[in-house]
Amino acid sequence: MSVKVMASDRKCDPVISKLITSLKETESLTDEQDLGFLQNLLQSKELNALVNVHSKVAKINKDDRLAPLLSASMQVLLEILELLAPRCHVSPLCKEIFHLLQTPHLQSLLFAHDSIAQKDFYPHLPDIPIEVDEDEETIKIVQLVKSNEPLGATIKTDEDTGKIIIARIMHGGAADRSGLIHVGDEVIEVNNINVEGKTPSDVLSILQNSEGTITFKLVPSDGKLDQRESKVRVKAYFNYEPENDPYIPCKEAGLGFQRGDILHIVSQDDSYWWQARKEGDKTTRAGLIPSRALQERRILHERSQKESTGDAKTENDDFDREMIATYEEVAKLYPRLGIFRPIVLIGAPGVGRNELKRRLVARDPEKYKSPVPYTTRPIRPGEVAGREYLFVTRTKMEADIATGKFIEHGEYKGHLYGTAAESVKSIINAGCVCVIGPHYQALKSLRTAQLKPYIIHIRTPTFDELKQSRTKARARSTFDETNSRGFTDEEFLEMVKSDERINLLYGHFCDDEIVNEDLTEAFEKLVSLANKSESEPLWAPASWVQ
């Protein structure tokens, strides 16, 4: 039985057509089943479509009609989203475009476009080895023009050979931009001065005393390490001052930052010292910062020192021993149509977060809603069950706590209080903004990828400002339920102390803070931050975005 090559209405690629035709010539030499399989494969729509796409891609830069206008369309899209975000609440058209540009299909299309435009589809082959005499040492001479900008490289002494070698290249620095100096290169001479037997400090002195052009004589390293920048962004959870760090390899190469800063980690090649830039910083050169592993080791050492000397200033029970705050990887979280992030207000007892929550809900009750909390205390005169609280028995509430019904709960003056997870979810699912003011320790269970809360710390001003503002406003103490009176100095002091403790232990989890000195000004800022959380792309844990 012979296999016939059937004519097809589809137009095949010329190469595939030749292959199909050649099958006729091999009918008598090829297994019938194999021949049928090949024929069906070559005539399939899928194969012809792939070959057609390949042919189109291969013509890039050969055919002007197919040449891409740009190779970073995804970056342009992100910039457009940044521009549109603040206008979404005033222009329905901007809002529609904003959400359209976030659709996975459109972004995947642009990603594929950029990959083709950048020719990422080409295979990456290793460099062809150059055969040289094993006894002959290759030397390269590199000249850089000295300026006010640091060289952007650090050196060290090789522990095995005692030679001076390039330890790291700072991304974006002069050495990196030259493309001629690489990690592992051995330094032979600097400005015709032999560095054999010298220390890294000696070499740095030579560089500092040099003017104009600096000439390096180097022995190339065996292999050039990959210097591509990573795209990792992290939020810093501590302050860092390189000039006060005795262990940094080069203080001039350090990058200082404050808690809450967003850092672009461009290299994590070194296990102790990362290279980073501040997000949005126009400076191209990266700086050195302690790695997560190094900073964790430092924090654990400091804690053990305080515990051994009895100098711990914060209660040990407040420390989350398994969580050491260093960095958290973050990404931009874009607003979602019809789904709002819960607004979580934390703060010291008496600071006024409940009053701010009440005013926000009252401003637009159809938009902002607070879940009704549960309690085991008896109902009081004037209260309505289901309005102020949902009143339940202690047995019932303890059983619900055991089954994980509450996202936060606690005990106050012998009575249990808590907020049910289902109450929060129902508000979010109804397209409203959920506003809650839990105990700060509830952040552990609230700060999840499912809820994606926007957390605001309501701060106290200084003791004097706190006392003056509350006295002027004739504020009543929240610590005495049976007697209407003003705050005492002890209560003000306790409020400030509690605020500092919350900031120390949980402040790094907060997206923003409001100092509640003047209630009217504090509320205006709360409204502004609430609008911001609804309309702007904001940094959030990367796991929430993924």
PDB file of C-alpha atoms in Angstrom, residues 257-401:
ATOM      1  CA  PHE A 257      19.447  54.446  53.864  1.00  0.00           C
ATOM      2  CA  GLN A 258      16.570  54.849  56.319  1.00  0.00           C
ATOM      3  CA  ARG A 259      13.958  52.354  57.473  1.00  0.00           C
ATOM      4  CA  GLY A 260      11.157  52.300  54.910  1.00  0.00           C
ATOM      5  CA  ASP A 261      13.358  53.161  51.909  1.00  0.00           C
ATOM      6  CA  ILE A 262      12.854  51.074  48.770  1.00  0.00           C
ATOM      7  CA  LEU A 263      16.158  49.676  47.491  1.00  0.00           C
ATOM      8  CA  HIS A 264      16.938  48.203  44.078  1.00  0.00           C
ATOM      9  CA  ILE A 265      19.240  45.243  44.747  1.00  0.00           C
ATOM     10  CA  VAL A 266      21.348  45.036  41.589  1.00  0.00           C
ATOM     11  CA  SER A 267      23.715  42.290  42.726  1.00  0.00           C
ATOM     12  CA  GLN A 268      23.693  39.583  45.406  1.00  0.00           C
ATOM     13  CA  ASP A 269      26.859  37.837  44.252  1.00  0.00           C
ATOM     14  CA  ASP A 270      28.608  38.515  47.574  1.00  0.00           C
ATOM     15  CA  SER A 271      27.054  36.659  50.501  1.00  0.00           C
ATOM     16  CA  TYR A 272      27.861  39.502  52.921  1.00  0.00           C
ATOM     17  CA  TRP A 273      27.693  42.705  50.863  1.00  0.00           C
ATOM     18  CA  TRP A 274      24.993  43.426  48.311  1.00  0.00           C
ATOM     19  CA  GLN A 275      25.051  46.185  45.712  1.00  0.00           C
ATOM     20  CA  ALA A 276      22.021  48.461  45.654  1.00  0.00           C
ATOM     21  CA  ARG A 277      20.574  51.798  44.589  1.00  0.00           C
ATOM     22  CA  LYS A 278      17.733  53.749  46.157  1.00  0.00           C
ATOM     23  CA  GLU A 279      14.610  53.386  44.028  1.00  0.00           C
ATOM     24  CA  GLY A 280      14.143  56.511  41.944  1.00  0.00           C
ATOM     25  CA  ASP A 281      17.702  57.714  42.553  1.00  0.00           C
ATOM     26  CA  LYS A 282      19.178  59.165  39.369  1.00  0.00           C
ATOM     27  CA  THR A 283      22.690  58.055  40.343  1.00  0.00           C
ATOM     28  CA  THR A 284      23.810  55.187  38.135  1.00  0.00           C
ATOM     29  CA  ARG A 285      26.497  53.815  40.473  1.00  0.00           C
ATOM     30  CA  ALA A 286      25.381  51.222  43.000  1.00  0.00           C
ATOM     31  CA  GLY A 287      26.573  51.185  46.620  1.00  0.00           C
ATOM     32  CA  LEU A 288      27.372  48.503  49.171  1.00  0.00           C
ATOM     33  CA  ILE A 289      24.840  47.488  51.832  1.00  0.00           C
ATOM     34  CA  PRO A 290      24.919  44.589  54.316  1.00  0.00           C
ATOM     35  CA  SER A 291      23.244  41.449  52.990  1.00  0.00           C
ATOM     36  CA  ARG A 292      20.248  39.917  54.718  1.00  0.00           C
ATOM     37  CA  ALA A 293      22.403  37.141  56.196  1.00  0.00           C
ATOM     38  CA  LEU A 294      24.967  39.630  57.557  1.00  0.00           C
ATOM     39  CA  GLN A 295      22.343  41.939  59.063  1.00  0.00           C
ATOM     40  CA  GLU A 296      20.474  39.028  60.680  1.00  0.00           C
ATOM     41  CA  ARG A 297      23.734  37.881  62.258  1.00  0.00           C
ATOM     42  CA  ARG A 298      24.339  41.383  63.611  1.00  0.00           C
ATOM     43  CA  ILE A 299      20.837  41.657  65.099  1.00  0.00           C
ATOM     44  CA  LEU A 300      21.100  38.262  66.790  1.00  0.00           C
ATOM     45  CA  HIS A 301      24.482  39.242  68.211  1.00  0.00           C
ATOM     46  CA  GLU A 302      23.101  42.532  69.572  1.00  0.00           C
ATOM     47  CA  ARG A 303      20.137  40.726  71.162  1.00  0.00           C
ATOM     48  CA  SER A 304      22.360  38.146  72.831  1.00  0.00           C
ATOM     49  CA  GLN A 305      24.615  40.923  74.159  1.00  0.00           C
ATOM     50  CA  LYS A 306      21.642  42.794  75.670  1.00  0.00           C
ATOM     51  CA  GLU A 307      20.220  39.630  77.200  1.00  0.00           C
ATOM     52  CA  SER A 308      23.555  38.623  78.709  1.00  0.00           C
ATOM     53  CA  THR A 309      24.075  42.062  80.269  1.00  0.00           C
ATOM     54  CA  GLY A 310      20.431  42.507  81.284  1.00  0.00           C
ATOM     55  CA  ASP A 311      20.292  45.718  79.254  1.00  0.00           C
ATOM     56  CA  ALA A 312      17.274  44.764  77.096  1.00  0.00           C
ATOM     57  CA  LYS A 313      15.024  47.828  77.026  1.00  0.00           C
ATOM     58  CA  THR A 314      12.053  46.126  75.394  1.00  0.00           C
ATOM     59  CA  GLU A 315      10.030  43.315  76.920  1.00  0.00           C
ATOM     60  CA  ASN A 316      11.206  39.954  75.598  1.00  0.00           C
ATOM     61  CA  ASP A 317       7.608  38.779  75.233  1.00  0.00           C
ATOM     62  CA  ASP A 318       7.015  41.478  72.610  1.00  0.00           C
ATOM     63  CA  PHE A 319       9.791  40.210  70.359  1.00  0.00           C
ATOM     64  CA  ASP A 320       8.783  37.821  67.638  1.00  0.00           C
ATOM     65  CA  ARG A 321      11.829  35.604  68.022  1.00  0.00           C
ATOM     66  CA  GLU A 322      11.490  33.817  64.690  1.00  0.00           C
ATOM     67  CA  MET A 323      11.140  37.101  62.750  1.00  0.00           C
ATOM     68  CA  ILE A 324      14.227  39.279  62.333  1.00  0.00           C
ATOM     69  CA  ALA A 325      13.463  42.506  60.497  1.00  0.00           C
ATOM     70  CA  THR A 326      16.067  43.234  57.800  1.00  0.00           C
ATOM     71  CA  TYR A 327      14.641  43.501  54.281  1.00  0.00           C
ATOM     72  CA  GLU A 328      11.418  42.421  52.609  1.00  0.00           C
ATOM     73  CA  GLU A 329      11.164  41.883  48.857  1.00  0.00           C
ATOM     74  CA  VAL A 330       8.507  44.175  47.401  1.00  0.00           C
ATOM     75  CA  ALA A 331       6.780  44.925  44.099  1.00  0.00           C
ATOM     76  CA  LYS A 332       4.254  47.480  42.865  1.00  0.00           C
ATOM     77  CA  LEU A 333       0.675  46.508  43.770  1.00  0.00           C
ATOM     78  CA  TYR A 334      -1.786  48.124  41.356  1.00  0.00           C
ATOM     79  CA  PRO A 335      -5.379  49.029  42.277  1.00  0.00           C
ATOM     80  CA  ARG A 336      -7.971  46.425  41.334  1.00  0.00           C
ATOM     81  CA  LEU A 337     -11.317  47.382  39.860  1.00  0.00           C
ATOM     82  CA  GLY A 338     -14.052  47.054  42.481  1.00  0.00           C
ATOM     83  CA  ILE A 339     -11.737  45.498  45.096  1.00  0.00           C
ATOM     84  CA  PHE A 340     -10.362  47.826  47.773  1.00  0.00           C
ATOM     85  CA  ARG A 341      -7.559  47.192  50.240  1.00  0.00           C
ATOM     86  CA  PRO A 342      -8.686  47.176  53.890  1.00  0.00           C
ATOM     87  CA  ILE A 343      -7.443  50.191  55.859  1.00  0.00           C
ATOM     88  CA  VAL A 344      -5.910  49.105  59.158  1.00  0.00           C
ATOM     89  CA  LEU A 345      -5.238  51.718  61.852  1.00  0.00           C
ATOM     90  CA  ILE A 346      -2.904  50.749  64.677  1.00  0.00           C
ATOM     91  CA  GLY A 347      -1.690  52.864  67.546  1.00  0.00           C
ATOM     92  CA  ALA A 348      -1.299  53.241  71.274  1.00  0.00           C
ATOM     93  CA  PRO A 349      -4.475  53.052  73.419  1.00  0.00           C
ATOM     94  CA  GLY A 350      -5.977  56.529  73.678  1.00  0.00           C
ATOM     95  CA  VAL A 351      -4.156  57.989  70.666  1.00  0.00           C
ATOM     96  CA  GLY A 352      -7.440  58.479  68.762  1.00  0.00           C
ATOM     97  CA  ARG A 353      -7.408  55.811  66.075  1.00  0.00           C
ATOM     98  CA  ASN A 354     -10.997  54.761  66.867  1.00  0.00           C
ATOM     99  CA  GLU A 355     -12.209  58.356  66.511  1.00  0.00           C
ATOM    100  CA  LEU A 356     -10.407  58.659  63.157  1.00  0.00           C
ATOM    101  CA  LYS A 357     -11.996  55.390  62.060  1.00  0.00           C
ATOM    102  CA  ARG A 358     -15.435  56.636  63.122  1.00  0.00           C
ATOM    103  CA  ARG A 359     -15.021  59.905  61.187  1.00  0.00           C
ATOM    104  CA  LEU A 360     -13.871  58.118  58.029  1.00  0.00           C
ATOM    105  CA  VAL A 361     -16.881  55.785  58.062  1.00  0.00           C
ATOM    106  CA  ALA A 362     -19.236  58.694  58.784  1.00  0.00           C
ATOM    107  CA  ARG A 363     -17.792  60.656  55.859  1.00  0.00           C
ATOM    108  CA  ASP A 364     -19.145  58.110  53.347  1.00  0.00           C
ATOM    109  CA  PRO A 365     -21.059  55.246  55.032  1.00  0.00           C
ATOM    110  CA  GLU A 366     -21.846  53.591  51.695  1.00  0.00           C
ATOM    111  CA  LYS A 367     -18.145  53.314  50.849  1.00  0.00           C
ATOM    112  CA  TYR A 368     -16.349  52.916  54.180  1.00  0.00           C
ATOM    113  CA  LYS A 369     -17.555  50.255  56.591  1.00  0.00           C
ATOM    114  CA  SER A 370     -16.241  48.722  59.803  1.00  0.00           C
ATOM    115  CA  PRO A 371     -17.020  45.151  60.832  1.00  0.00           C
ATOM    116  CA  VAL A 372     -19.021  44.832  64.036  1.00  0.00           C
ATOM    117  CA  PRO A 373     -16.733  43.242  66.656  1.00  0.00           C
ATOM    118  CA  TYR A 374     -17.663  40.369  68.948  1.00  0.00           C
ATOM    119  CA  THR A 375     -17.458  40.571  72.747  1.00  0.00           C
ATOM    120  CA  THR A 376     -18.308  38.497  75.807  1.00  0.00           C
ATOM    121  CA  ARG A 377     -19.052  41.493  78.071  1.00  0.00           C
ATOM    122  CA  PRO A 378     -22.666  42.262  79.039  1.00  0.00           C
ATOM    123  CA  ILE A 379     -24.651  44.708  76.946  1.00  0.00           C
ATOM    124  CA  ARG A 380     -24.825  48.228  78.420  1.00  0.00           C
ATOM    125  CA  PRO A 381     -27.757  50.643  78.575  1.00  0.00           C
ATOM    126  CA  GLY A 382     -28.220  52.432  75.247  1.00  0.00           C
ATOM    127  CA  GLU A 383     -26.352  49.781  73.252  1.00  0.00           C
ATOM    128  CA  VAL A 384     -28.055  47.776  70.513  1.00  0.00           C
ATOM    129  CA  ALA A 385     -26.967  44.198  69.831  1.00  0.00           C
ATOM    130  CA  GLY A 386     -25.397  44.029  66.388  1.00  0.00           C
ATOM    131  CA  ARG A 387     -24.689  47.767  66.231  1.00  0.00           C
ATOM    132  CA  GLU A 388     -21.878  48.418  68.715  1.00  0.00           C
ATOM    133  CA  TYR A 389     -21.008  44.742  69.296  1.00  0.00           C
ATOM    134  CA  LEU A 390     -22.153  41.223  68.618  1.00  0.00           C
ATOM    135  CA  PHE A 391     -22.658  39.833  72.149  1.00  0.00           C
ATOM    136  CA  VAL A 392     -21.832  36.148  72.642  1.00  0.00           C
ATOM    137  CA  THR A 393     -21.027  33.847  75.527  1.00  0.00           C
ATOM    138  CA  ARG A 394     -17.436  33.198  76.530  1.00  0.00           C
ATOM    139  CA  THR A 395     -17.824  29.487  75.739  1.00  0.00           C
ATOM    140  CA  LYS A 396     -19.024  30.277  72.216  1.00  0.00           C
ATOM    141  CA  MET A 397     -16.265  32.812  71.547  1.00  0.00           C
ATOM    142  CA  GLU A 398     -13.501  30.580  72.885  1.00  0.00           C
ATOM    143  CA  ALA A 399     -14.718  27.791  70.593  1.00  0.00           C
ATOM    144  CA  ASP A 400     -14.718  30.153  67.588  1.00  0.00           C
ATOM    145  CA  ILE A 401     -11.205  31.372  68.460  1.00  0.00           C
TER     146      ILE A 401
END
